[in-house]
PDB file of C-alpha atoms in Angstrom:
ATOM      1  CA  MET D   1      23.120   4.008 -15.907  1.00 85.00           C
ATOM      2  CA  LEU D   2      22.104   0.611 -17.324  1.00 90.00           C
ATOM      3  CA  ASN D   3      25.346   0.512 -19.323  1.00 93.00           C
ATOM      4  CA  ASP D   4      27.211   0.421 -15.992  1.00 95.00           C
ATOM      5  CA  ILE D   5      25.631  -2.917 -15.030  1.00 97.00           C
ATOM      6  CA  ASP D   6      27.693  -6.052 -15.589  1.00 96.00           C
ATOM      7  CA  LYS D   7      24.677  -8.299 -14.923  1.00 97.00           C
ATOM      8  CA  VAL D   8      21.339  -8.382 -13.122  1.00 97.00           C
ATOM      9  CA  LEU D   9      21.734 -10.540 -10.023  1.00 97.00           C
ATOM     10  CA  ILE D  10      18.150 -10.349  -8.704  1.00 98.00           C
ATOM     11  CA  ASP D  11      15.312  -9.126 -10.926  1.00 98.00           C
ATOM     12  CA  GLU D  12      12.186  -7.288  -9.757  1.00 98.00           C
ATOM     13  CA  LYS D  13      10.011 -10.419  -9.572  1.00 98.00           C
ATOM     14  CA  LYS D  14      12.542 -12.334  -7.482  1.00 98.00           C
ATOM     15  CA  LEU D  15      12.977  -9.317  -5.161  1.00 98.00           C
ATOM     16  CA  SER D  16       9.227  -9.114  -4.667  1.00 98.00           C
ATOM     17  CA  ASP D  17       9.037 -12.823  -3.811  1.00 98.00           C
ATOM     18  CA  ILE D  18      11.940 -12.555  -1.356  1.00 98.00           C
ATOM     19  CA  VAL D  19      10.450  -9.555   0.430  1.00 98.00           C
ATOM     20  CA  LYS D  20       6.972 -11.121   0.594  1.00 98.00           C
ATOM     21  CA  ASN D  21       8.385 -14.319   2.128  1.00 98.00           C
ATOM     22  CA  LEU D  22      10.385 -12.351   4.699  1.00 98.00           C
ATOM     23  CA  GLY D  23       7.329 -10.245   5.615  1.00 98.00           C
ATOM     24  CA  GLU D  24       5.210 -13.362   6.135  1.00 98.00           C
ATOM     25  CA  LYS D  25       7.858 -15.003   8.339  1.00 98.00           C
ATOM     26  CA  ILE D  26       8.361 -11.833  10.406  1.00 98.00           C
ATOM     27  CA  SER D  27       4.584 -11.510  10.863  1.00 98.00           C
ATOM     28  CA  GLU D  28       4.426 -15.078  12.213  1.00 98.00           C
ATOM     29  CA  ASP D  29       7.435 -14.724  14.490  1.00 98.00           C
ATOM     30  CA  TYR D  30       6.441 -11.363  15.984  1.00 98.00           C
ATOM     31  CA  ARG D  31       2.711 -11.998  16.468  1.00 98.00           C
ATOM     32  CA  GLY D  32       1.787 -10.737  19.945  1.00 97.00           C
ATOM     33  CA  LYS D  33       5.085  -8.886  20.342  1.00 98.00           C
ATOM     34  CA  ASN D  34       5.912  -5.188  20.391  1.00 98.00           C
ATOM     35  CA  LEU D  35       7.710  -4.934  17.023  1.00 98.00           C
ATOM     36  CA  LEU D  36       9.849  -1.936  16.161  1.00 98.00           C
ATOM     37  CA  MET D  37      11.447  -2.137  12.714  1.00 98.00           C
ATOM     38  CA  ILE D  38      14.604  -0.036  12.406  1.00 98.00           C
ATOM     39  CA  SER D  39      15.755   0.887   8.920  1.00 97.00           C
ATOM     40  CA  ILE D  40      19.465   1.551   8.525  1.00 94.00           C
ATOM     41  CA  LEU D  41      19.642   4.469   6.101  1.00 92.00           C
ATOM     42  CA  LYS D  42      20.165   5.072   3.308  1.00 93.00           C
ATOM     43  CA  GLY D  43      20.604   1.656   1.758  1.00 92.00           C
ATOM     44  CA  SER D  44      17.701  -0.175   3.371  1.00 96.00           C
ATOM     45  CA  VAL D  45      14.991   2.414   2.710  1.00 95.00           C
ATOM     46  CA  VAL D  46      13.663   0.717  -0.444  1.00 97.00           C
ATOM     47  CA  PHE D  47      13.760  -2.742   1.151  1.00 98.00           C
ATOM     48  CA  MET D  48      12.156  -1.470   4.377  1.00 98.00           C
ATOM     49  CA  SER D  49       9.381   0.303   2.466  1.00 97.00           C
ATOM     50  CA  ASP D  50       8.464  -2.883   0.640  1.00 98.00           C
ATOM     51  CA  LEU D  51       9.016  -5.185   3.628  1.00 98.00           C
ATOM     52  CA  MET D  52       6.767  -3.304   6.056  1.00 97.00           C
ATOM     53  CA  ARG D  53       3.880  -3.575   3.577  1.00 97.00           C
ATOM     54  CA  TYR D  54       4.113  -7.362   3.854  1.00 98.00           C
ATOM     55  CA  VAL D  55       4.186  -7.311   7.659  1.00 98.00           C
ATOM     56  CA  THR D  56       0.591  -7.995   8.687  1.00 98.00           C
ATOM     57  CA  ILE D  57       0.855  -7.323  12.425  1.00 98.00           C
ATOM     58  CA  PRO D  58       1.024  -4.018  14.314  1.00 97.00           C
ATOM     59  CA  CYS D  59       4.502  -2.491  14.276  1.00 97.00           C
ATOM     60  CA  GLN D  60       6.297   0.798  14.551  1.00 98.00           C
ATOM     61  CA  ILE D  61       9.208   2.024  12.468  1.00 98.00           C
ATOM     62  CA  ASP D  62      12.212   4.245  13.072  1.00 98.00           C
ATOM     63  CA  PHE D  63      15.341   5.179  11.164  1.00 97.00           C
ATOM     64  CA  MET D  64      19.029   5.298  11.934  1.00 95.00           C
ATOM     65  CA  ALA D  65      21.708   6.633   9.608  1.00 93.00           C
ATOM     66  CA  VAL D  66      25.265   5.439   9.963  1.00 89.00           C
ATOM     67  CA  SER D  67      28.337   5.695   7.793  1.00 80.00           C
ATOM     68  CA  SER D  68      31.254   3.327   7.415  1.00 71.00           C
ATOM     69  CA  TYR D  69      31.905   3.319   3.658  1.00 57.00           C
ATOM     70  CA  ARG D  70      32.694   6.991   3.014  1.00 55.00           C
ATOM     71  CA  GLY D  71      32.162   6.640  -0.754  1.00 53.00           C
ATOM     72  CA  GLY D  72      34.290   3.527  -1.200  1.00 52.00           C
ATOM     73  CA  ILE D  73      33.439  -0.068  -1.930  1.00 54.00           C
ATOM     74  CA  LYS D  74      34.644  -1.604   1.363  1.00 59.00           C
ATOM     75  CA  SER D  75      33.699  -0.677   4.911  1.00 55.00           C
ATOM     76  CA  SER D  76      36.287   1.469   6.664  1.00 55.00           C
ATOM     77  CA  GLY D  77      35.493  -0.318   9.933  1.00 61.00           C
ATOM     78  CA  VAL D  78      34.847   3.028  11.632  1.00 72.00           C
ATOM     79  CA  VAL D  79      31.126   3.548  12.201  1.00 79.00           C
ATOM     80  CA  LYS D  80      29.726   7.029  12.649  1.00 84.00           C
ATOM     81  CA  ILE D  81      26.105   7.685  13.683  1.00 90.00           C
ATOM     82  CA  LEU D  82      24.676  10.391  11.441  1.00 92.00           C
ATOM     83  CA  LYS D  83      21.052  10.146  12.670  1.00 95.00           C
ATOM     84  CA  ASP D  84      19.984   8.383  15.826  1.00 94.00           C
ATOM     85  CA  LEU D  85      16.608   6.824  16.607  1.00 96.00           C
ATOM     86  CA  ASP D  86      13.679   8.941  17.789  1.00 95.00           C
ATOM     87  CA  ILE D  87      11.889   6.233  19.805  1.00 94.00           C
ATOM     88  CA  PRO D  88      13.111   4.980  23.204  1.00 94.00           C
ATOM     89  CA  LEU D  89      13.776   1.249  22.803  1.00 96.00           C
ATOM     90  CA  GLU D  90      12.867  -0.155  26.212  1.00 96.00           C
ATOM     91  CA  GLY D  91      10.089  -2.717  25.901  1.00 95.00           C
ATOM     92  CA  PHE D  92      10.348  -3.163  22.137  1.00 98.00           C
ATOM     93  CA  ASP D  93      11.275  -6.248  20.139  1.00 98.00           C
ATOM     94  CA  LEU D  94      13.687  -4.701  17.642  1.00 98.00           C
ATOM     95  CA  LEU D  95      14.165  -5.835  14.092  1.00 98.00           C
ATOM     96  CA  ILE D  96      17.120  -4.111  12.458  1.00 98.00           C
ATOM     97  CA  VAL D  97      16.446  -3.962   8.710  1.00 98.00           C
ATOM     98  CA  GLU D  98      19.558  -3.761   6.560  1.00 96.00           C
ATOM     99  CA  ASP D  99      20.150  -3.912   2.816  1.00 96.00           C
ATOM    100  CA  ILE D 100      23.303  -6.019   2.941  1.00 96.00           C
ATOM    101  CA  LEU D 101      25.306  -7.864   5.563  1.00 94.00           C
ATOM    102  CA  ASP D 102      28.863  -7.690   4.298  1.00 92.00           C
ATOM    103  CA  SER D 103      31.805  -7.330   6.703  1.00 89.00           C
ATOM    104  CA  GLY D 104      29.396  -7.245   9.656  1.00 91.00           C
ATOM    105  CA  GLN D 105      31.316  -4.467  11.380  1.00 90.00           C
ATOM    106  CA  THR D 106      28.545  -1.878  11.087  1.00 88.00           C
ATOM    107  CA  LEU D 107      25.801  -4.216  12.304  1.00 93.00           C
ATOM    108  CA  THR D 108      27.952  -5.467  15.175  1.00 94.00           C
ATOM    109  CA  TYR D 109      28.424  -1.872  16.325  1.00 92.00           C
ATOM    110  CA  ILE D 110      24.744  -0.974  15.897  1.00 94.00           C
ATOM    111  CA  LYS D 111      23.556  -4.079  17.738  1.00 95.00           C
ATOM    112  CA  LYS D 112      25.923  -3.332  20.634  1.00 94.00           C
ATOM    113  CA  ILE D 113      24.775   0.266  21.109  1.00 94.00           C
ATOM    114  CA  LEU D 114      21.091  -0.651  20.751  1.00 96.00           C
ATOM    115  CA  SER D 115      21.439  -3.490  23.277  1.00 96.00           C
ATOM    116  CA  ALA D 116      22.536  -0.953  25.881  1.00 95.00           C
ATOM    117  CA  ARG D 117      19.148   0.773  25.478  1.00 96.00           C
ATOM    118  CA  LYS D 118      17.381  -2.278  26.980  1.00 96.00           C
ATOM    119  CA  PRO D 119      14.988  -3.518  24.290  1.00 98.00           C
ATOM    120  CA  LYS D 120      13.218  -6.852  24.920  1.00 98.00           C
ATOM    121  CA  SER D 121      15.025  -8.440  21.975  1.00 98.00           C
ATOM    122  CA  ILE D 122      17.092  -7.603  18.905  1.00 98.00           C
ATOM    123  CA  LYS D 123      17.111  -9.489  15.632  1.00 98.00           C
ATOM    124  CA  ILE D 124      18.501  -8.652  12.216  1.00 98.00           C
ATOM    125  CA  CYS D 125      16.817  -8.872   8.817  1.00 98.00           C
ATOM    126  CA  THR D 126      18.992  -8.392   5.760  1.00 98.00           C
ATOM    127  CA  LEU D 127      17.985  -8.515   2.139  1.00 98.00           C
ATOM    128  CA  LEU D 128      21.419  -9.695   1.006  1.00 98.00           C
ATOM    129  CA  ASP D 129      24.092 -11.664   2.812  1.00 97.00           C
ATOM    130  CA  LYS D 130      27.759 -11.986   1.790  1.00 95.00           C
ATOM    131  CA  PRO D 131      29.117 -14.428   4.385  1.00 93.00           C
ATOM    132  CA  MET D 132      32.474 -14.747   2.635  1.00 90.00           C
ATOM    133  CA  SER D 133      33.151 -11.057   3.351  1.00 87.00           C
ATOM    134  CA  ARG D 134      32.468 -11.280   7.093  1.00 88.00           C
ATOM    135  CA  LYS D 135      35.020  -9.744   9.455  1.00 89.00           C
ATOM    136  CA  SER D 136      32.800  -9.727  12.556  1.00 90.00           C
ATOM    137  CA  PRO D 137      31.081 -12.816  14.008  1.00 91.00           C
ATOM    138  CA  ILE D 138      27.495 -11.747  13.328  1.00 95.00           C
ATOM    139  CA  GLU D 139      24.672 -13.453  11.464  1.00 96.00           C
ATOM    140  CA  ALA D 140      21.236 -12.262  10.402  1.00 97.00           C
ATOM    141  CA  ASP D 141      18.102 -13.921  11.742  1.00 98.00           C
ATOM    142  CA  TYR D 142      16.258 -13.300   8.468  1.00 98.00           C
ATOM    143  CA  VAL D 143      18.119 -13.438   5.145  1.00 98.00           C
ATOM    144  CA  GLY D 144      16.563 -12.707   1.783  1.00 98.00           C
ATOM    145  CA  MET D 145      19.367 -14.219  -0.275  1.00 97.00           C
ATOM    146  CA  GLN D 146      23.046 -15.086  -0.049  1.00 97.00           C
ATOM    147  CA  ILE D 147      25.049 -13.515  -2.840  1.00 97.00           C
ATOM    148  CA  PRO D 148      28.576 -13.946  -4.193  1.00 94.00           C
ATOM    149  CA  ASP D 149      31.366 -11.538  -3.293  1.00 92.00           C
ATOM    150  CA  GLU D 150      30.571  -9.012  -6.022  1.00 93.00           C
ATOM    151  CA  PHE D 151      29.888  -5.274  -5.775  1.00 94.00           C
ATOM    152  CA  VAL D 152      26.118  -4.887  -6.014  1.00 97.00           C
ATOM    153  CA  ILE D 153      23.966  -1.831  -6.620  1.00 97.00           C
ATOM    154  CA  GLY D 154      20.287  -1.065  -7.074  1.00 98.00           C
ATOM    155  CA  TYR D 155      17.175  -1.455  -4.906  1.00 98.00           C
ATOM    156  CA  GLY D 156      18.657   1.004  -2.409  1.00 97.00           C
ATOM    157  CA  LEU D 157      22.289  -0.103  -2.730  1.00 96.00           C
ATOM    158  CA  ASP D 158      24.638   2.518  -4.121  1.00 94.00           C
ATOM    159  CA  TYR D 159      28.036   3.381  -5.421  1.00 94.00           C
ATOM    160  CA  LYS D 160      28.926   6.981  -4.598  1.00 92.00           C
ATOM    161  CA  GLU D 161      25.219   7.670  -3.872  1.00 92.00           C
ATOM    162  CA  GLU D 162      24.113   6.599  -7.361  1.00 95.00           C
ATOM    163  CA  TYR D 163      22.158   3.558  -8.645  1.00 97.00           C
ATOM    164  CA  ARG D 164      19.862   3.319  -5.573  1.00 97.00           C
ATOM    165  CA  ASN D 165      16.825   3.866  -7.802  1.00 97.00           C
ATOM    166  CA  LEU D 166      17.337   0.786  -9.963  1.00 97.00           C
ATOM    167  CA  PRO D 167      14.404  -1.631  -9.485  1.00 97.00           C
ATOM    168  CA  PHE D 168      16.697  -4.681  -9.395  1.00 98.00           C
ATOM    169  CA  VAL D 169      19.979  -5.711  -7.766  1.00 98.00           C
ATOM    170  CA  GLY D 170      22.794  -5.679 -10.262  1.00 98.00           C
ATOM    171  CA  VAL D 171      26.538  -6.134 -10.316  1.00 97.00           C
ATOM    172  CA  LEU D 172      28.447  -2.964 -11.118  1.00 96.00           C
ATOM    173  CA  LYS D 173      31.103  -3.253 -13.809  1.00 95.00           C
ATOM    174  CA  PRO D 174      34.443  -3.502 -11.983  1.00 91.00           C
ATOM    175  CA  SER D 175      36.039  -1.008 -14.386  1.00 91.00           C
ATOM    176  CA  LEU D 176      33.913   1.726 -12.751  1.00 92.00           C
ATOM    177  CA  TYR D 177      35.381   1.329  -9.271  1.00 84.00           C
ATOM    178  CA  SER D 178      38.755  -0.417  -9.721  1.00 80.00           C
TER     179      SER D 178
END
């Protein structure tokens, strides 16, 4: 698996620092609010697990699974809900937790359908942001790090469901997916 990595983009220490800083900022901003953190599966599960441990205020969590990649390296643009939320959203301040904001098409769709459920507010927290890949006009409210337009894996991010368990974010060798 390590032989498939072109380079390490974000090591374990840097990831820990990023997540801690995001957790502290979220704790400040949501103090006194009714925070519901929504993890977009499967990619954000590692990030969400670490992030919620740095959130020092009361919060609830829920999970939503969507698909738009279908095993490829670019979003198909067609979003399919595979698992919906269990908690009614009315009255909550939602924080959508995502691993990477790339084209923005998936998050635009998710934000639109969740808005219709009448939460108090909706914000987005992404570990990684690739603004140069954006196809939809959406931005995250909390960004761990902007990254170049490279195919990244590890720390929950996958290629064909593999590499999620790497403890760092790395760039996959292009020869493996070209």
